[in-house]
Amino acid sequence: MTDTVATTVLEPAPAPPGTSAPVRRRRRRRVRELHVLLAVFAFLVLVAIFPGLVTWHDPYELDGLPFTAPNGDFWFGTDEIGRDLFSRVVHGLRISLFSSLLAVAVALAIGAVVGVLSGLRPGGLLDRGLGILTEAVMAIPGVLLALAVITTYGRGAFVAAIAIGVGEATGFARLIRGCVVRSGTLTYVEAARTCGAGPVRVVVRHVIPSIAHPVLSYTALHFGLAMLAIGSLSYLGFGEAPPSAEWGVLIAGGQKYLAHAWWVAIVPGLALTSVVVLLSRIAHLFQEDHE
């Protein structure tokens, strides 16, 4: 089953017979771009795990004069008390990336359980009950839900990630339910049921590989959105707190110095925007490549 899923996810869908040469060239360009962007993202993950590969300054130590402009020693300059901003942005990548990963993992886990259970017997009692619960959660604005969780359990990247994940789970549930219902009408799935395969076997061997593409694309898109949401909560004061190097904290702390030290807020803002755009583009290319 693992080999089947891996093959289904990683190999681009073959071009339909009769596809023109320009269409095939555009398809190859999209595949190459997707591979390049995935390599860039893999590098970012490596840097997040081992920040010492690219920076040698301690993100919390005073290494220079306050508000030193970007130069050869301090690539992104220093902040209001003399800390190296490049080092803080690199270490902030770890917090932003892994808190977003936790948020997406929570959303995907909850959404997968609810979506699969609802989609196996559409229209049944369980489907209707879970549908009502999902709609009730969707009726609550995501920001209010996140603030309610943070107010109850305290601030921090971990709590913010859980809050964002719970709010995003409804979207995953609706997507996975729709995919499961649609895959249930496929000929080979019906044949497996006719041959006596149980629900668990049908889901593991046939349904999961058939829904891998849209779920993976949706996950990549919401990975970036979760990073943006967590950064926004920290910016508003409900996530990480200073002296954390989380990007939302860096932006909030540097905004008051925009007039004479623009890099303190602009650089982490550009870093957050770049990663979100990167993930959105990966999701878009992956979806295009497997349509």
PDB file of N, CA and C in Angstrom, residues 28 55 62 68 76 92 119 132 150 152 158 162 194 196 199-200 235 237 243 275-277 289:
ATOM      1  N   ARG A  28       5.844  19.887 -19.002  1.00  0.00           N
ATOM      2  CA  ARG A  28       7.191  19.592 -18.517  1.00  0.00           C
ATOM      3  C   ARG A  28       7.764  20.766 -17.726  1.00  0.00           C
ATOM      4  N   THR A  55      23.877  30.234   9.856  1.00  0.00           N
ATOM      5  CA  THR A  55      24.091  31.383  10.733  1.00  0.00           C
ATOM      6  C   THR A  55      25.000  30.997  11.890  1.00  0.00           C
ATOM      7  N   LEU A  62      23.485  39.871  22.307  1.00  0.00           N
ATOM      8  CA  LEU A  62      23.779  41.177  21.714  1.00  0.00           C
ATOM      9  C   LEU A  62      25.116  41.077  20.990  1.00  0.00           C
ATOM     10  N   THR A  68      21.956  48.554  13.455  1.00  0.00           N
ATOM     11  CA  THR A  68      22.994  48.505  12.431  1.00  0.00           C
ATOM     12  C   THR A  68      22.365  48.082  11.115  1.00  0.00           C
ATOM     13  N   PHE A  76      21.192  40.943   7.591  1.00  0.00           N
ATOM     14  CA  PHE A  76      19.886  41.596   7.699  1.00  0.00           C
ATOM     15  C   PHE A  76      19.902  42.755   8.695  1.00  0.00           C
ATOM     16  N   GLY A  92      13.631  31.872  13.771  1.00  0.00           N
ATOM     17  CA  GLY A  92      12.176  32.022  13.724  1.00  0.00           C
ATOM     18  C   GLY A  92      11.528  31.120  12.702  1.00  0.00           C
ATOM     19  N   GLY A 119     -17.998   9.870   4.613  1.00  0.00           N
ATOM     20  CA  GLY A 119     -18.066   9.503   3.204  1.00  0.00           C
ATOM     21  C   GLY A 119     -18.320   8.047   2.926  1.00  0.00           C
ATOM     22  N   ILE A 132     -23.687  18.077  10.755  1.00  0.00           N
ATOM     23  CA  ILE A 132     -24.201  19.140  11.638  1.00  0.00           C
ATOM     24  C   ILE A 132     -23.084  19.693  12.514  1.00  0.00           C
ATOM     25  N   ILE A 150      -6.915  29.911  22.896  1.00  0.00           N
ATOM     26  CA  ILE A 150      -5.743  30.542  23.507  1.00  0.00           C
ATOM     27  C   ILE A 150      -6.096  31.146  24.860  1.00  0.00           C
ATOM     28  N   THR A 152      -8.297  30.077  26.886  1.00  0.00           N
ATOM     29  CA  THR A 152      -8.519  28.991  27.844  1.00  0.00           C
ATOM     30  C   THR A 152      -7.219  28.332  28.281  1.00  0.00           C
ATOM     31  N   PHE A 158       2.580  26.612  20.439  1.00  0.00           N
ATOM     32  CA  PHE A 158       1.940  25.293  20.492  1.00  0.00           C
ATOM     33  C   PHE A 158       0.424  25.427  20.598  1.00  0.00           C
ATOM     34  N   ILE A 162      -2.531  24.428  17.747  1.00  0.00           N
ATOM     35  CA  ILE A 162      -3.680  23.567  18.011  1.00  0.00           C
ATOM     36  C   ILE A 162      -4.979  24.297  17.671  1.00  0.00           C
ATOM     37  N   THR A 194     -17.528  -5.928  -4.018  1.00  0.00           N
ATOM     38  CA  THR A 194     -18.243  -7.118  -4.497  1.00  0.00           C
ATOM     39  C   THR A 194     -17.480  -8.384  -4.147  1.00  0.00           C
ATOM     40  N   GLY A 196     -15.888  -8.904  -1.540  1.00  0.00           N
ATOM     41  CA  GLY A 196     -15.932  -9.151  -0.102  1.00  0.00           C
ATOM     42  C   GLY A 196     -14.966  -8.346   0.719  1.00  0.00           C
ATOM     43  N   PRO A 199     -14.699  -2.546   4.844  1.00  0.00           N
ATOM     44  CA  PRO A 199     -14.525  -1.088   4.733  1.00  0.00           C
ATOM     45  C   PRO A 199     -13.095  -0.628   4.971  1.00  0.00           C
ATOM     46  N   VAL A 200     -12.420  -1.225   5.970  1.00  0.00           N
ATOM     47  CA  VAL A 200     -11.054  -0.801   6.276  1.00  0.00           C
ATOM     48  C   VAL A 200     -10.128  -1.109   5.113  1.00  0.00           C
ATOM     49  N   TYR A 235       1.572  38.376  16.118  1.00  0.00           N
ATOM     50  CA  TYR A 235       1.620  39.820  15.875  1.00  0.00           C
ATOM     51  C   TYR A 235       0.621  40.559  16.767  1.00  0.00           C
ATOM     52  N   GLY A 237      -0.371  39.530  19.626  1.00  0.00           N
ATOM     53  CA  GLY A 237      -0.064  39.318  21.035  1.00  0.00           C
ATOM     54  C   GLY A 237      -0.698  38.091  21.646  1.00  0.00           C
ATOM     55  N   PRO A 243      11.105  37.487  24.219  1.00  0.00           N
ATOM     56  CA  PRO A 243      12.026  37.739  23.102  1.00  0.00           C
ATOM     57  C   PRO A 243      12.042  36.646  22.034  1.00  0.00           C
ATOM     58  N   VAL A 275       7.650  32.505   2.088  1.00  0.00           N
ATOM     59  CA  VAL A 275       7.363  31.094   2.355  1.00  0.00           C
ATOM     60  C   VAL A 275       5.897  30.769   2.064  1.00  0.00           C
ATOM     61  N   VAL A 276       4.989  31.674   2.405  1.00  0.00           N
ATOM     62  CA  VAL A 276       3.572  31.449   2.125  1.00  0.00           C
ATOM     63  C   VAL A 276       3.327  31.382   0.619  1.00  0.00           C
ATOM     64  N   VAL A 277       3.939  32.290  -0.140  1.00  0.00           N
ATOM     65  CA  VAL A 277       3.802  32.268  -1.607  1.00  0.00           C
ATOM     66  C   VAL A 277       4.406  30.994  -2.177  1.00  0.00           C
ATOM     67  N   ASP A 289      -0.655  19.718 -12.196  1.00  0.00           N
ATOM     68  CA  ASP A 289       0.074  18.591 -12.769  1.00  0.00           C
ATOM     69  C   ASP A 289      -0.720  17.298 -12.746  1.00  0.00           C
TER      70      ASP A 289
END
